[in-house]
Short mmCIF file of C-alpha atoms in Angstrom, two decimals:
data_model
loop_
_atom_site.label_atom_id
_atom_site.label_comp_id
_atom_site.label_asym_id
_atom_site.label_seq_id
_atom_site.Cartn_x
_atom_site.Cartn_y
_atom_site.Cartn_z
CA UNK A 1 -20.07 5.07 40.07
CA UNK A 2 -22.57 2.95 39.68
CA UNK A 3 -25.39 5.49 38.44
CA UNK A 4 -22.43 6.92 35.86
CA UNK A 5 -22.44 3.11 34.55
CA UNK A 6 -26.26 2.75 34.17
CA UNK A 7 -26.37 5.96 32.35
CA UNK A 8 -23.49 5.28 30.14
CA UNK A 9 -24.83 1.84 29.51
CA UNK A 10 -28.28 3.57 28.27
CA UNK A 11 -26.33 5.96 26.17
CA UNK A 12 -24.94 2.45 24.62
CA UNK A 13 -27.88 1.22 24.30
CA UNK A 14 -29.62 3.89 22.80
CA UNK A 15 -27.25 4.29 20.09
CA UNK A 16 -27.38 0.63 19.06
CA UNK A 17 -31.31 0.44 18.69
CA UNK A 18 -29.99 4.43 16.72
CA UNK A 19 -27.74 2.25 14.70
CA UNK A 20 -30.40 -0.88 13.98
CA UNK A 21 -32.98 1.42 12.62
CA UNK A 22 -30.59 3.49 10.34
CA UNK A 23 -29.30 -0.09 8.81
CA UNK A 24 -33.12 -0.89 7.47
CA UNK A 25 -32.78 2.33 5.13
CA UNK A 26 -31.86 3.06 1.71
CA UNK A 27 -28.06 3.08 1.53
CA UNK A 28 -28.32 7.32 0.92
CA UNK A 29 -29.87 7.61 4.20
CA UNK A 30 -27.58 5.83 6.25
CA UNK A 31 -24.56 7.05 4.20
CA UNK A 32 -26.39 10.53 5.41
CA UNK A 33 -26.25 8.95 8.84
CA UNK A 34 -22.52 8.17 8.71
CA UNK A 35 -21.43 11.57 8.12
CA UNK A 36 -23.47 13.22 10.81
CA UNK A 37 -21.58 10.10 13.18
CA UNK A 38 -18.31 11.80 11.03
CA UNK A 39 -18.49 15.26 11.74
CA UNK A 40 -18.91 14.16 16.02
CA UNK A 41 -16.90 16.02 17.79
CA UNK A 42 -16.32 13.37 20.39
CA UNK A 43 -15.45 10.59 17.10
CA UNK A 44 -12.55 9.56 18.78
CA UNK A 45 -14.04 7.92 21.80
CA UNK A 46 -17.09 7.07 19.29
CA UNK A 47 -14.69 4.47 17.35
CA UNK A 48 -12.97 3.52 21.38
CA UNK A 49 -16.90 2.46 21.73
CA UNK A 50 -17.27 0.06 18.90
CA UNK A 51 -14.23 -1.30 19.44
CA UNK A 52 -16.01 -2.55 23.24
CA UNK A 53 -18.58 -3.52 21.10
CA UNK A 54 -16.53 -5.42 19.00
CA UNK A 55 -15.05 -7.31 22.05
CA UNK A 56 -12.53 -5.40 23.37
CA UNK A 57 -11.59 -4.61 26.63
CA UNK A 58 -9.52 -1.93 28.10
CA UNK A 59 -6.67 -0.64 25.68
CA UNK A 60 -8.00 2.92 24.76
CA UNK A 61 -4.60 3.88 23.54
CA UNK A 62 -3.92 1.14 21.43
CA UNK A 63 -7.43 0.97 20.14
CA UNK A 64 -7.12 4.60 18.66
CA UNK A 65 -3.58 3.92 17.28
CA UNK A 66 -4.46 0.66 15.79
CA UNK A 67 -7.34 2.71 14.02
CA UNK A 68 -5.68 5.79 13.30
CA UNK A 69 -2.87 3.53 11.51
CA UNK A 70 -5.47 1.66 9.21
CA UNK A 71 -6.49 5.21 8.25
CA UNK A 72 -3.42 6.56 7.65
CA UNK A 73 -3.30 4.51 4.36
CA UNK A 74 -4.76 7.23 2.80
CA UNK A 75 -2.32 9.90 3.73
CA UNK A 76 1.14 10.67 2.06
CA UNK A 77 2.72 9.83 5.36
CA UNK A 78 0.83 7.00 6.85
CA UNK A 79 2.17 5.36 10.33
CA UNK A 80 3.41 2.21 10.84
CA UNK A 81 2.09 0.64 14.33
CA UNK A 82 3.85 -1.89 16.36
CA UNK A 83 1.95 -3.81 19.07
CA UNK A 84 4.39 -6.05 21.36
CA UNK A 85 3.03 -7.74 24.97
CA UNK A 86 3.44 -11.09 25.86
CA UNK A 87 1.95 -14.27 24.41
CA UNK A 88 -2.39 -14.43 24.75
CA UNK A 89 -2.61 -10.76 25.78
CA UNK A 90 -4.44 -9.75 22.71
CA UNK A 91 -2.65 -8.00 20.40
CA UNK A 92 -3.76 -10.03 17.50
CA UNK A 93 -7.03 -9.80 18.37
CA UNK A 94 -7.04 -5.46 18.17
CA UNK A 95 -5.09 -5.85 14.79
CA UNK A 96 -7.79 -8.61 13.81
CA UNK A 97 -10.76 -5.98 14.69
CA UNK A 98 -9.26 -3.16 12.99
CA UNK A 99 -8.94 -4.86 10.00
CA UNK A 100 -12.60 -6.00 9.94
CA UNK A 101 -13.13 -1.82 9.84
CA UNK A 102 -11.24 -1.30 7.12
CA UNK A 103 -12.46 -2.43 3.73
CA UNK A 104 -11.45 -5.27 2.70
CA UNK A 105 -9.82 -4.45 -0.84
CA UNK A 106 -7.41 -2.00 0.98
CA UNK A 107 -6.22 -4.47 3.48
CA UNK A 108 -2.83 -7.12 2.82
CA UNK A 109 -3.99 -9.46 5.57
CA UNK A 110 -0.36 -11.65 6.57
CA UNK A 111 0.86 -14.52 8.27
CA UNK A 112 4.10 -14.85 6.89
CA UNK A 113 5.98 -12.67 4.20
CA UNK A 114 8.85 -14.07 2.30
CA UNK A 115 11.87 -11.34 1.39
CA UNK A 116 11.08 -10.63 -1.68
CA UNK A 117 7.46 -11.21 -2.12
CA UNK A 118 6.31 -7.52 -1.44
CA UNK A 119 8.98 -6.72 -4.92
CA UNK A 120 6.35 -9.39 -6.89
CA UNK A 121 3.28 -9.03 -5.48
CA UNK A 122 0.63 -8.46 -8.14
CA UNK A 123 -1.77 -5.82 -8.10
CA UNK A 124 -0.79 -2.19 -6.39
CA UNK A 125 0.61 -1.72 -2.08
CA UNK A 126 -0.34 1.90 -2.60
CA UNK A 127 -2.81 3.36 0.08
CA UNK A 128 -3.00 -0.40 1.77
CA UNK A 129 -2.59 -1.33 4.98
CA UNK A 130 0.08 -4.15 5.36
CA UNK A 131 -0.74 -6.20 8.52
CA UNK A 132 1.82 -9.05 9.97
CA UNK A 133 0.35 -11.45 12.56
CA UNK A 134 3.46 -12.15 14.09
CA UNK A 135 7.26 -10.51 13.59
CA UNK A 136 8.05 -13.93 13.88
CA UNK A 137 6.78 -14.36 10.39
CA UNK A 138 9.11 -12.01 8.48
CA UNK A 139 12.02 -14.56 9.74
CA UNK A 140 14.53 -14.46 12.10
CA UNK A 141 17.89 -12.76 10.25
CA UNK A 142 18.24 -8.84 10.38
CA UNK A 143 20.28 -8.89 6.90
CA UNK A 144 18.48 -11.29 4.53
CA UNK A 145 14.81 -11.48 5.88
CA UNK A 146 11.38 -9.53 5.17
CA UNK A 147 12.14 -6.85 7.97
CA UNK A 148 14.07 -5.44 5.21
CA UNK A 149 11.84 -4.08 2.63
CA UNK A 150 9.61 -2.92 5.33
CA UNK A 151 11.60 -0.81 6.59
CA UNK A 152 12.47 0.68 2.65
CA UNK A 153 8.49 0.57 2.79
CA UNK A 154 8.29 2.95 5.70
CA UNK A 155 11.50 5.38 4.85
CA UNK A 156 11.13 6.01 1.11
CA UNK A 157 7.90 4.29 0.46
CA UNK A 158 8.67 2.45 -2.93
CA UNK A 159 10.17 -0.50 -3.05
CA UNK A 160 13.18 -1.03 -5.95
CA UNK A 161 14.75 -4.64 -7.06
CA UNK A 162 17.38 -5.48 -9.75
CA UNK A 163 17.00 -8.84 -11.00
CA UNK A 164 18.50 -11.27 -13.59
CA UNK A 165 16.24 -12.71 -16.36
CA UNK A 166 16.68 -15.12 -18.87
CA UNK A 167 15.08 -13.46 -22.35
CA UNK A 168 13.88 -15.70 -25.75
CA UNK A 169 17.64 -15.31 -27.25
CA UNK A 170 19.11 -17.00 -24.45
CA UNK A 171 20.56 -14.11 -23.03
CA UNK A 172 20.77 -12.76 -19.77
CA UNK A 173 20.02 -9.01 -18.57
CA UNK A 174 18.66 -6.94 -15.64
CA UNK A 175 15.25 -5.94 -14.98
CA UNK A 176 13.95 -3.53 -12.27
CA UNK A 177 10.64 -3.97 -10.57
CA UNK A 178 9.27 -1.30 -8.50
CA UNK A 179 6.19 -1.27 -6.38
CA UNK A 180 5.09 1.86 -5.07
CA UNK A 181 3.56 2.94 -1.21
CA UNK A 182 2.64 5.30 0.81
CA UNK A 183 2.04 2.15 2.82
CA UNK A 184 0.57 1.93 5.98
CA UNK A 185 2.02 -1.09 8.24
CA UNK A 186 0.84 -2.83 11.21
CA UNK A 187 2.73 -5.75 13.06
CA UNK A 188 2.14 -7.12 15.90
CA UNK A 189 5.31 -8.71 18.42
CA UNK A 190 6.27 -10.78 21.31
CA UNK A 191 8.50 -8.25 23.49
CA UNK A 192 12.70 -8.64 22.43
CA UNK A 193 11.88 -10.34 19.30
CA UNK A 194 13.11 -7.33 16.83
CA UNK A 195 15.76 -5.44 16.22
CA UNK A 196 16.58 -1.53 17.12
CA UNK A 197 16.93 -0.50 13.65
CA UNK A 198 13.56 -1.84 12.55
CA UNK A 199 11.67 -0.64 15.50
CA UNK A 200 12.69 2.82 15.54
CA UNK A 201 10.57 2.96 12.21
CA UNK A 202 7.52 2.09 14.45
CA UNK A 203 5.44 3.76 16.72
CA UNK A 204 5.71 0.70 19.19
CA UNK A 205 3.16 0.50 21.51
CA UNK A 206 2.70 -2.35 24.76
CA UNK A 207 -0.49 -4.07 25.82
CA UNK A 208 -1.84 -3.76 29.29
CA UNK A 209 -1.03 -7.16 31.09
CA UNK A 210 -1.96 -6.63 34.44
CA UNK A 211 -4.57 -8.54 36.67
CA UNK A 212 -7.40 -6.76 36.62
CA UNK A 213 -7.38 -6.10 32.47
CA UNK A 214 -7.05 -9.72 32.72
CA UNK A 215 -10.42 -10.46 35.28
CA UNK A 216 -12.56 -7.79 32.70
CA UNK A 217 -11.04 -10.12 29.32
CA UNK A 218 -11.95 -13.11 31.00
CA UNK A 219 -15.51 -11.63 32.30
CA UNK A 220 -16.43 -10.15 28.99
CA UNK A 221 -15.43 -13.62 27.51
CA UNK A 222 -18.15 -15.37 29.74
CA UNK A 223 -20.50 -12.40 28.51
CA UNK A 224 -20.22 -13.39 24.90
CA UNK A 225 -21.26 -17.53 25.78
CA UNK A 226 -24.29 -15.41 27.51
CA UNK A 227 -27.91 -14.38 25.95
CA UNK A 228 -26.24 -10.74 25.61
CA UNK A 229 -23.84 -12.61 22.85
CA UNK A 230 -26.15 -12.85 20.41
CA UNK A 231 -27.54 -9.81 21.13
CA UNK A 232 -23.79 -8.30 20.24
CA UNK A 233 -23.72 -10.42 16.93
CA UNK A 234 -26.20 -8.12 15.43
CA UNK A 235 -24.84 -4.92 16.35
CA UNK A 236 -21.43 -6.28 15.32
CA UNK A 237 -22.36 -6.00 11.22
CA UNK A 238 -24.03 -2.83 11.83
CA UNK A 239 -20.44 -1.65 13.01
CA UNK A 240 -18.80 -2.56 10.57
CA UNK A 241 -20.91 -1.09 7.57
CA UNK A 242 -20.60 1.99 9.42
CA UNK A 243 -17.10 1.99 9.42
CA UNK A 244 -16.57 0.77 5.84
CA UNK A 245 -18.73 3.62 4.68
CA UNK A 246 -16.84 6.16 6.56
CA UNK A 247 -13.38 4.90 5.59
CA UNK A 248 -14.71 5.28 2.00
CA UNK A 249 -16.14 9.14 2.72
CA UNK A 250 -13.11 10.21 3.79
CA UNK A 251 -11.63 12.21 0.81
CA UNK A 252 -7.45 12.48 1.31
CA UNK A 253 -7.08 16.16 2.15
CA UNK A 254 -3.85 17.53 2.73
CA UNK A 255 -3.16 18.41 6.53
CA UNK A 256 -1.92 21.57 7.67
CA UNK A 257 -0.37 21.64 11.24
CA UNK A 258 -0.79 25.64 12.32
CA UNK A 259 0.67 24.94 15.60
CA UNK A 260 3.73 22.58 14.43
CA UNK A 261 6.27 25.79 14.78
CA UNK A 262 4.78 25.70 18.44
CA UNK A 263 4.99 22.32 19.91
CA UNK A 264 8.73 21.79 21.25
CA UNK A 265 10.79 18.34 21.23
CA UNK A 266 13.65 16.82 22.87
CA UNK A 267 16.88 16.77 20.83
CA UNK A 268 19.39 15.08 23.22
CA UNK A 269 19.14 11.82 21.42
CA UNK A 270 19.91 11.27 17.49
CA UNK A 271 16.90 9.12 17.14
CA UNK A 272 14.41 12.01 18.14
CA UNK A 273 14.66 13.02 14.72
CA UNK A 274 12.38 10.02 13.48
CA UNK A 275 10.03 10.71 16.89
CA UNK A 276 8.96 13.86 16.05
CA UNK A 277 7.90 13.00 13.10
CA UNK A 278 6.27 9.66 14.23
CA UNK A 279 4.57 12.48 17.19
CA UNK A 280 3.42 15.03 14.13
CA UNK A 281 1.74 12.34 11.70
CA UNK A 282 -0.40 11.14 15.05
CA UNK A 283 -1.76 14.64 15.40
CA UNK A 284 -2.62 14.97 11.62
CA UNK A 285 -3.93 11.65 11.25
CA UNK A 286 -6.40 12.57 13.88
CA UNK A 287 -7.35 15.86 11.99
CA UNK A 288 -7.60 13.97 8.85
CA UNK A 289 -10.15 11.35 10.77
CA UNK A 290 -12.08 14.30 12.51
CA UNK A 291 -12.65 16.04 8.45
CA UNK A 292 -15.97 15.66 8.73
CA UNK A 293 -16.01 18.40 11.63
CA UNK A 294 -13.63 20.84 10.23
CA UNK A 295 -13.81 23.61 7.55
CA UNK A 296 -11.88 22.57 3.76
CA UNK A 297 -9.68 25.08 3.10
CA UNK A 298 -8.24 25.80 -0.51
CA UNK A 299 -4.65 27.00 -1.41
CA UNK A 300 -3.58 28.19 -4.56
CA UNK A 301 -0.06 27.41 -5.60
CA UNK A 302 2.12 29.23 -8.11
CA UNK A 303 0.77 27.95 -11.08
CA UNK A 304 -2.97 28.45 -9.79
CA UNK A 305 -3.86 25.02 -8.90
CA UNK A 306 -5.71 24.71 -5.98
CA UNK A 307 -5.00 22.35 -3.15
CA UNK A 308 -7.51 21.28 -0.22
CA UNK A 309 -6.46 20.97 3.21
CA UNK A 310 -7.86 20.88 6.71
CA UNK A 311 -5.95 22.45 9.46
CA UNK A 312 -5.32 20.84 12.98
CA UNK A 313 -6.93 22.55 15.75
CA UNK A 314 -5.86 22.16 19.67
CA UNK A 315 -8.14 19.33 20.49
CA UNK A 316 -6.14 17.02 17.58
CA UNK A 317 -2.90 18.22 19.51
CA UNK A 318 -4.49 17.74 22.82
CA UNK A 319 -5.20 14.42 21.70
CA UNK A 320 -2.11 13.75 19.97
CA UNK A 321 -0.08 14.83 23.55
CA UNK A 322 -2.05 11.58 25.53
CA UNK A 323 -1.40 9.11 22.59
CA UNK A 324 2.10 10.05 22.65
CA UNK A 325 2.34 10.22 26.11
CA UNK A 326 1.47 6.60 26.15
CA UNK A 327 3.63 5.47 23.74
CA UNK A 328 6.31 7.30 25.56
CA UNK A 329 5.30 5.06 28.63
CA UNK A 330 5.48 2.24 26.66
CA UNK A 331 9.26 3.19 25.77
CA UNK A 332 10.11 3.55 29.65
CA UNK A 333 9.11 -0.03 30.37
CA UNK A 334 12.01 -1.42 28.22
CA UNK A 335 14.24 1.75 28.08
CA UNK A 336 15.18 5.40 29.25
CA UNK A 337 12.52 7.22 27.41
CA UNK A 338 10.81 10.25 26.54
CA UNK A 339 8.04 12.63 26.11
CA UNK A 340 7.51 15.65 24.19
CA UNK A 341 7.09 18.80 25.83
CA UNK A 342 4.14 20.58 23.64
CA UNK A 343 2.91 24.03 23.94
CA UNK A 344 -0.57 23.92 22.91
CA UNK A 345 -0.79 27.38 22.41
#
């Protein structure tokens, strides 16, 4: 065990000093750089990596879902990610780090959302990533709150308001503003504190609280008071450019799921029906991250246009199965739950 950690610890560190020397060049080089880090075929646990990096500890699951959400925005069906655990287990803090990933004119970074302020809100929601600090901010009734146009948001991304106006003749008539998704959305919750119908429009997803994730948060916050903090300062920016330039490279291909006809689901409950989809977007989200290392295909419709796609292969499903899997756990810990029985061949 302990020679596995010393060499996985020089990978690391290899990689970083990789990382420093790429940052010193022209912007085409390390762009250049980025997509050779893109087309990896082990990207996934690449991003699980700089997440450590970044601070955090344990929570592979949840680290790939909180990232695969923020990318999403870019997709005609992006996910919408809800992390619930207790109070100080360190939700915010994931939702916090993905959003310093993403770049920052595609982010709607929230504390608190008023009802109707997503109707009003200047300036496009389209290919953003909403995050919510708290559940607790979108108020507390199921009727009249903000839950409400999220979940509009997430079904039939747009969002559509009548309202009365007052025009120069005095006189009083309807107007209807629209604002228009896809949307990604990302939340973060103290366990019981929302409703049924809005959380079966979330992948919801439950922090780790036992002991020992606990010990290795507290030990890696001693680490950053250390020498080695600084150190992780540094590498910290060069992260982040990296990830800002790939979330820009990535061009929004259509997906094409080859195996979906394949991959069988449980029907004996009525809400299924919005799980497998929730189950089929995770698998093409993670083909539509891993672009880089796939082939762009081109169909030509009726009329001769010509649409590029990627196709999912069996390590995005394979991948896919465990992310599921664990959201499926999560499910169990508060009620009878499920998991889907895939064929992956």
């Amino acid at each position: 065990m302990q020679v596995l950690k010393a060499a996985e610890n020089f990978q690391n560190k290899y990689r970083n000093l990789n990382l420093q020397k790429k940052i010193g060049e022209s912007d085409i080089e390390f762009e250049k750089f980025v997509k050779k880090w893109a087309s990896s075929p082990d990207i996934l646990e690449q991003i699980v990596l700089d997440y450590r990096k970044l601070g955090i500890v344990g929570e592979e699951f949840n680290i790939l879902l909180s990232y695969l959400t923020m990318t999403s925005r870019k997709m005609d069906n992006p996910l919408a990610l809800l992390l619930q655990s207790s109070s100080a287990s360190g939700k915010s803090t994931i939702q916090e780090k993905t959003i310093t990933l993403c770049l920052e004119s595609e982010v709607i970074n929230l504390s608190a959302l008023t009802p109707k302020a997503l109707f009003y809100r200047e300036g496009s929601i389209k290919n953003k990533l909403i995050c919510i600090e708290e559940v607790a901010g979108l108020g507390n009734s199921f009727e009249c709150d903000a839950l409400y146009p999220i979940r509009g948001l997430i079904s039939q991304k747009v969002l559509r308001i009548e309202s009365t106006i007052v025009c120069p003749d005095g006189k009083l008539r309807t107007m209807i503003n629209e604002k228009h998704g896809p949307t990604a959305i990302m939340l973060t919750n103290v366990k019981g504190r929302i409703d049924a119908e809005t959380k079966s429009r979330f992948i919801v997803s439950n922090l780790t609280e036992t002991e020992s994730q606990t010990r290795d948060i507290i030990e890696s916050q001693k680490n950053n008071f250390s020498m080695a903090g600084l150190e992780k300062d540094k590498v910290k920016k060069q992260i982040i450019k990296k990830h800002h330039i790939f979330q820009k490279l990535l061009n929004p291909v259509k997906v094409v799921n080859p195996y979906a006809s394949h991959l069988s689901f449980s029907a004996k409950k009525v809400e299924f029906r919005r799980e497998i989809s929730k189950y089929l977007q995770i698998i093409a989200t993670i083909a539509f991250l891993r672009q880089y290392g796939k082939e762009i295909e081109i169909y030509r419709d009726k009329g001769g246009k010509e649409i590029k796609f990627i196709s999912v292969d069996l390590n995005d499903i394979k991948k896919g199965n465990e992310l599921y899997a664990y959201i499926a756990h999560s499910i169990t810990q508060t009620a009878q739950g499920f998991v889907p029985n895939s064929r992956d061949r």
